[in-house]
């Protein structure tokens, strides 16, 4: 398994601004993932982040809106850019530390006014 | 074809009863099926997972039943407890990738 922390745990932001979310894992992992979970909804994969390469984005998500960094094997950031109220969600990072198995962080709760 | 359909949306069970949550998929390329438990304000936590080469997997009070021909799998929570009250998500993983497709979630409430 893996222990994952995220910062901030929650934030309230004004529209038009950007927020960078940090994800730290307690062991080196190859695969890191970013998900969005809208209130009361399921999880939707935003992108997959591998160290040393560009993130791979899912349909409906673009790099300009959700730039991702993956500087090393234990850390990643997701930026939500030019925010609107529709970006209000829980943002979750996950890692694959055992074959086929993803472990999730506690999430970042974002409210955009 | 990439969807995982989950039912029911919500479930109320008496303490000591059996909770059953069902999921169905279309894509036969899926070959890993985990279940996650999520408490309010927390991230999803892996509960139990199964591969399609077995029909059942049990861990404590939690059992996954898998029907490959019907493309269905279900989670059974035996002797349900109020502490089991949470949202449960099934998921399916695409063969050869690390992507999870999640079901829509089931809110379980176990009455004391």
mmCIF file with all atom_site columns, C-alpha atoms in Angstrom, chain B residues 1-109:
data_model
loop_
_atom_site.group_PDB
_atom_site.id
_atom_site.type_symbol
_atom_site.label_atom_id
_atom_site.label_alt_id
_atom_site.label_comp_id
_atom_site.label_asym_id
_atom_site.label_entity_id
_atom_site.label_seq_id
_atom_site.pdbx_PDB_ins_code
_atom_site.Cartn_x
_atom_site.Cartn_y
_atom_site.Cartn_z
_atom_site.occupancy
_atom_site.B_iso_or_equiv
_atom_site.pdbx_formal_charge
_atom_site.auth_seq_id
_atom_site.auth_comp_id
_atom_site.auth_asym_id
_atom_site.auth_atom_id
_atom_site.pdbx_PDB_model_num
ATOM 1   C CA . UNK B 1 1   ? -18.979 0.233   -23.901 1.00 0.00 ? 1   UNK B CA 1
ATOM 2   C CA . UNK B 1 2   ? -16.609 1.839   -21.408 1.00 0.00 ? 2   UNK B CA 1
ATOM 3   C CA . UNK B 1 3   ? -19.259 2.266   -18.752 1.00 0.00 ? 3   UNK B CA 1
ATOM 4   C CA . UNK B 1 4   ? -19.684 0.375   -15.529 1.00 0.00 ? 4   UNK B CA 1
ATOM 5   C CA . UNK B 1 5   ? -23.288 0.413   -14.359 1.00 0.00 ? 5   UNK B CA 1
ATOM 6   C CA . UNK B 1 6   ? -23.839 0.237   -10.613 1.00 0.00 ? 6   UNK B CA 1
ATOM 7   C CA . UNK B 1 7   ? -27.025 -0.351  -8.649  1.00 0.00 ? 7   UNK B CA 1
ATOM 8   C CA . UNK B 1 8   ? -28.745 0.489   -6.427  1.00 0.00 ? 8   UNK B CA 1
ATOM 9   C CA . UNK B 1 9   ? -27.986 4.172   -6.053  1.00 0.00 ? 9   UNK B CA 1
ATOM 10  C CA . UNK B 1 10  ? -28.785 3.966   -2.362  1.00 0.00 ? 10  UNK B CA 1
ATOM 11  C CA . UNK B 1 11  ? -29.400 1.152   0.084   1.00 0.00 ? 11  UNK B CA 1
ATOM 12  C CA . UNK B 1 12  ? -30.699 0.957   3.634   1.00 0.00 ? 12  UNK B CA 1
ATOM 13  C CA . UNK B 1 13  ? -30.015 -2.214  5.606   1.00 0.00 ? 13  UNK B CA 1
ATOM 14  C CA . UNK B 1 14  ? -30.695 -3.230  9.170   1.00 0.00 ? 14  UNK B CA 1
ATOM 15  C CA . UNK B 1 15  ? -27.759 -4.007  11.415  1.00 0.00 ? 15  UNK B CA 1
ATOM 16  C CA . UNK B 1 16  ? -26.774 -7.644  10.955  1.00 0.00 ? 16  UNK B CA 1
ATOM 17  C CA . UNK B 1 17  ? -28.300 -7.858  7.516   1.00 0.00 ? 17  UNK B CA 1
ATOM 18  C CA . UNK B 1 18  ? -26.677 -8.480  4.144   1.00 0.00 ? 18  UNK B CA 1
ATOM 19  C CA . UNK B 1 19  ? -25.887 -5.563  1.856   1.00 0.00 ? 19  UNK B CA 1
ATOM 20  C CA . UNK B 1 20  ? -25.676 -6.363  -1.846  1.00 0.00 ? 20  UNK B CA 1
ATOM 21  C CA . UNK B 1 21  ? -24.400 -3.962  -4.501  1.00 0.00 ? 21  UNK B CA 1
ATOM 22  C CA . UNK B 1 22  ? -24.310 -4.899  -8.150  1.00 0.00 ? 22  UNK B CA 1
ATOM 23  C CA . UNK B 1 23  ? -22.216 -3.796  -11.110 1.00 0.00 ? 23  UNK B CA 1
ATOM 24  C CA . UNK B 1 24  ? -22.364 -4.649  -14.793 1.00 0.00 ? 24  UNK B CA 1
ATOM 25  C CA . UNK B 1 25  ? -19.983 -3.955  -17.647 1.00 0.00 ? 25  UNK B CA 1
ATOM 26  C CA . UNK B 1 26  ? -19.908 -4.386  -21.415 1.00 0.00 ? 26  UNK B CA 1
ATOM 27  C CA . UNK B 1 27  ? -16.237 -4.296  -22.339 1.00 0.00 ? 27  UNK B CA 1
ATOM 28  C CA . UNK B 1 28  ? -14.787 -7.808  -22.205 1.00 0.00 ? 28  UNK B CA 1
ATOM 29  C CA . UNK B 1 29  ? -11.290 -6.312  -22.122 1.00 0.00 ? 29  UNK B CA 1
ATOM 30  C CA . UNK B 1 30  ? -11.790 -5.385  -18.467 1.00 0.00 ? 30  UNK B CA 1
ATOM 31  C CA . UNK B 1 31  ? -9.795  -7.784  -16.339 1.00 0.00 ? 31  UNK B CA 1
ATOM 32  C CA . UNK B 1 32  ? -9.519  -6.316  -12.857 1.00 0.00 ? 32  UNK B CA 1
ATOM 33  C CA . UNK B 1 33  ? -12.462 -5.344  -10.696 1.00 0.00 ? 33  UNK B CA 1
ATOM 34  C CA . UNK B 1 34  ? -11.851 -3.487  -7.411  1.00 0.00 ? 34  UNK B CA 1
ATOM 35  C CA . UNK B 1 35  ? -14.350 -2.153  -4.908  1.00 0.00 ? 35  UNK B CA 1
ATOM 36  C CA . UNK B 1 36  ? -13.714 1.042   -2.987  1.00 0.00 ? 36  UNK B CA 1
ATOM 37  C CA . UNK B 1 37  ? -15.282 2.380   0.193   1.00 0.00 ? 37  UNK B CA 1
ATOM 38  C CA . UNK B 1 38  ? -15.524 6.116   0.730   1.00 0.00 ? 38  UNK B CA 1
ATOM 39  C CA . UNK B 1 39  ? -16.512 7.857   3.941   1.00 0.00 ? 39  UNK B CA 1
ATOM 40  C CA . UNK B 1 40  ? -17.616 11.501  3.874   1.00 0.00 ? 40  UNK B CA 1
ATOM 41  C CA . UNK B 1 41  ? -14.648 13.833  3.632   1.00 0.00 ? 41  UNK B CA 1
ATOM 42  C CA . UNK B 1 42  ? -12.225 11.026  2.838   1.00 0.00 ? 42  UNK B CA 1
ATOM 43  C CA . UNK B 1 43  ? -10.642 9.555   -0.259  1.00 0.00 ? 43  UNK B CA 1
ATOM 44  C CA . UNK B 1 44  ? -11.765 6.150   -1.549  1.00 0.00 ? 44  UNK B CA 1
ATOM 45  C CA . UNK B 1 45  ? -10.125 3.186   0.175   1.00 0.00 ? 45  UNK B CA 1
ATOM 46  C CA . UNK B 1 46  ? -9.589  -0.154  -1.523  1.00 0.00 ? 46  UNK B CA 1
ATOM 47  C CA . UNK B 1 47  ? -11.862 -2.774  -0.007  1.00 0.00 ? 47  UNK B CA 1
ATOM 48  C CA . UNK B 1 48  ? -11.463 -5.903  -2.092  1.00 0.00 ? 48  UNK B CA 1
ATOM 49  C CA . UNK B 1 49  ? -10.691 -6.784  -5.703  1.00 0.00 ? 49  UNK B CA 1
ATOM 50  C CA . UNK B 1 50  ? -11.125 -9.721  -8.064  1.00 0.00 ? 50  UNK B CA 1
ATOM 51  C CA . UNK B 1 51  ? -9.851  -10.955 -11.402 1.00 0.00 ? 51  UNK B CA 1
ATOM 52  C CA . UNK B 1 52  ? -12.174 -12.769 -13.828 1.00 0.00 ? 52  UNK B CA 1
ATOM 53  C CA . UNK B 1 53  ? -10.399 -16.107 -13.450 1.00 0.00 ? 53  UNK B CA 1
ATOM 54  C CA . UNK B 1 54  ? -12.186 -16.688 -10.127 1.00 0.00 ? 54  UNK B CA 1
ATOM 55  C CA . UNK B 1 55  ? -15.904 -16.580 -9.392  1.00 0.00 ? 55  UNK B CA 1
ATOM 56  C CA . UNK B 1 56  ? -15.721 -15.475 -5.785  1.00 0.00 ? 56  UNK B CA 1
ATOM 57  C CA . UNK B 1 57  ? -13.341 -13.808 -3.364  1.00 0.00 ? 57  UNK B CA 1
ATOM 58  C CA . UNK B 1 58  ? -13.946 -13.362 0.332   1.00 0.00 ? 58  UNK B CA 1
ATOM 59  C CA . UNK B 1 59  ? -12.167 -11.140 2.827   1.00 0.00 ? 59  UNK B CA 1
ATOM 60  C CA . UNK B 1 60  ? -13.746 -11.090 6.245   1.00 0.00 ? 60  UNK B CA 1
ATOM 61  C CA . UNK B 1 61  ? -17.341 -9.907  5.939   1.00 0.00 ? 61  UNK B CA 1
ATOM 62  C CA . UNK B 1 62  ? -16.839 -8.740  2.349   1.00 0.00 ? 62  UNK B CA 1
ATOM 63  C CA . UNK B 1 63  ? -17.331 -11.023 -0.647  1.00 0.00 ? 63  UNK B CA 1
ATOM 64  C CA . UNK B 1 64  ? -17.126 -10.339 -4.371  1.00 0.00 ? 64  UNK B CA 1
ATOM 65  C CA . UNK B 1 65  ? -19.135 -12.608 -6.641  1.00 0.00 ? 65  UNK B CA 1
ATOM 66  C CA . UNK B 1 66  ? -18.129 -12.549 -10.300 1.00 0.00 ? 66  UNK B CA 1
ATOM 67  C CA . UNK B 1 67  ? -20.148 -13.843 -13.258 1.00 0.00 ? 67  UNK B CA 1
ATOM 68  C CA . UNK B 1 68  ? -17.960 -13.591 -16.346 1.00 0.00 ? 68  UNK B CA 1
ATOM 69  C CA . UNK B 1 69  ? -20.577 -14.829 -18.811 1.00 0.00 ? 69  UNK B CA 1
ATOM 70  C CA . UNK B 1 70  ? -23.122 -12.288 -17.589 1.00 0.00 ? 70  UNK B CA 1
ATOM 71  C CA . UNK B 1 71  ? -20.462 -9.560  -17.268 1.00 0.00 ? 71  UNK B CA 1
ATOM 72  C CA . UNK B 1 72  ? -21.638 -8.799  -13.772 1.00 0.00 ? 72  UNK B CA 1
ATOM 73  C CA . UNK B 1 73  ? -20.033 -8.636  -10.357 1.00 0.00 ? 73  UNK B CA 1
ATOM 74  C CA . UNK B 1 74  ? -21.375 -7.839  -6.947  1.00 0.00 ? 74  UNK B CA 1
ATOM 75  C CA . UNK B 1 75  ? -20.265 -6.934  -3.451  1.00 0.00 ? 75  UNK B CA 1
ATOM 76  C CA . UNK B 1 76  ? -21.859 -8.671  -0.487  1.00 0.00 ? 76  UNK B CA 1
ATOM 77  C CA . UNK B 1 77  ? -21.392 -7.278  3.004   1.00 0.00 ? 77  UNK B CA 1
ATOM 78  C CA . UNK B 1 78  ? -22.363 -9.859  5.560   1.00 0.00 ? 78  UNK B CA 1
ATOM 79  C CA . UNK B 1 79  ? -23.480 -8.919  9.085   1.00 0.00 ? 79  UNK B CA 1
ATOM 80  C CA . UNK B 1 80  ? -23.643 -5.262  8.060   1.00 0.00 ? 80  UNK B CA 1
ATOM 81  C CA . UNK B 1 81  ? -22.712 -2.785  10.785  1.00 0.00 ? 81  UNK B CA 1
ATOM 82  C CA . UNK B 1 82  ? -23.449 0.936   11.228  1.00 0.00 ? 82  UNK B CA 1
ATOM 83  C CA . UNK B 1 83  ? -19.722 1.537   10.675  1.00 0.00 ? 83  UNK B CA 1
ATOM 84  C CA . UNK B 1 84  ? -20.154 0.182   7.144   1.00 0.00 ? 84  UNK B CA 1
ATOM 85  C CA . UNK B 1 85  ? -22.314 3.196   6.276   1.00 0.00 ? 85  UNK B CA 1
ATOM 86  C CA . UNK B 1 86  ? -20.419 4.791   3.394   1.00 0.00 ? 86  UNK B CA 1
ATOM 87  C CA . UNK B 1 87  ? -20.455 5.160   -0.377  1.00 0.00 ? 87  UNK B CA 1
ATOM 88  C CA . UNK B 1 88  ? -19.222 2.149   -2.308  1.00 0.00 ? 88  UNK B CA 1
ATOM 89  C CA . UNK B 1 89  ? -17.788 2.304   -5.806  1.00 0.00 ? 89  UNK B CA 1
ATOM 90  C CA . UNK B 1 90  ? -17.100 -0.578  -8.119  1.00 0.00 ? 90  UNK B CA 1
ATOM 91  C CA . UNK B 1 91  ? -14.504 -0.136  -10.827 1.00 0.00 ? 91  UNK B CA 1
ATOM 92  C CA . UNK B 1 92  ? -13.079 -1.960  -13.799 1.00 0.00 ? 92  UNK B CA 1
ATOM 93  C CA . UNK B 1 93  ? -9.615  -1.774  -15.222 1.00 0.00 ? 93  UNK B CA 1
ATOM 94  C CA . UNK B 1 94  ? -8.844  -1.933  -18.909 1.00 0.00 ? 94  UNK B CA 1
ATOM 95  C CA . UNK B 1 95  ? -6.487  -4.719  -19.863 1.00 0.00 ? 95  UNK B CA 1
ATOM 96  C CA . UNK B 1 96  ? -3.010  -3.418  -20.628 1.00 0.00 ? 96  UNK B CA 1
ATOM 97  C CA . UNK B 1 97  ? -3.672  -0.003  -19.116 1.00 0.00 ? 97  UNK B CA 1
ATOM 98  C CA . UNK B 1 98  ? -3.795  1.429   -15.647 1.00 0.00 ? 98  UNK B CA 1
ATOM 99  C CA . UNK B 1 99  ? -7.094  3.198   -16.152 1.00 0.00 ? 99  UNK B CA 1
ATOM 100 C CA . UNK B 1 100 ? -10.023 2.612   -13.845 1.00 0.00 ? 100 UNK B CA 1
ATOM 101 C CA . UNK B 1 101 ? -13.598 3.111   -14.971 1.00 0.00 ? 101 UNK B CA 1
ATOM 102 C CA . UNK B 1 102 ? -15.733 3.743   -11.890 1.00 0.00 ? 102 UNK B CA 1
ATOM 103 C CA . UNK B 1 103 ? -19.357 2.956   -11.303 1.00 0.00 ? 103 UNK B CA 1
ATOM 104 C CA . UNK B 1 104 ? -21.728 5.670   -10.160 1.00 0.00 ? 104 UNK B CA 1
ATOM 105 C CA . UNK B 1 105 ? -21.579 4.714   -6.495  1.00 0.00 ? 105 UNK B CA 1
ATOM 106 C CA . UNK B 1 106 ? -23.985 3.307   -3.904  1.00 0.00 ? 106 UNK B CA 1
ATOM 107 C CA . UNK B 1 107 ? -24.763 5.098   -0.664  1.00 0.00 ? 107 UNK B CA 1
ATOM 108 C CA . UNK B 1 108 ? -25.178 2.476   2.030   1.00 0.00 ? 108 UNK B CA 1
ATOM 109 C CA . UNK B 1 109 ? -26.793 3.233   5.347   1.00 0.00 ? 109 UNK B CA 1
#
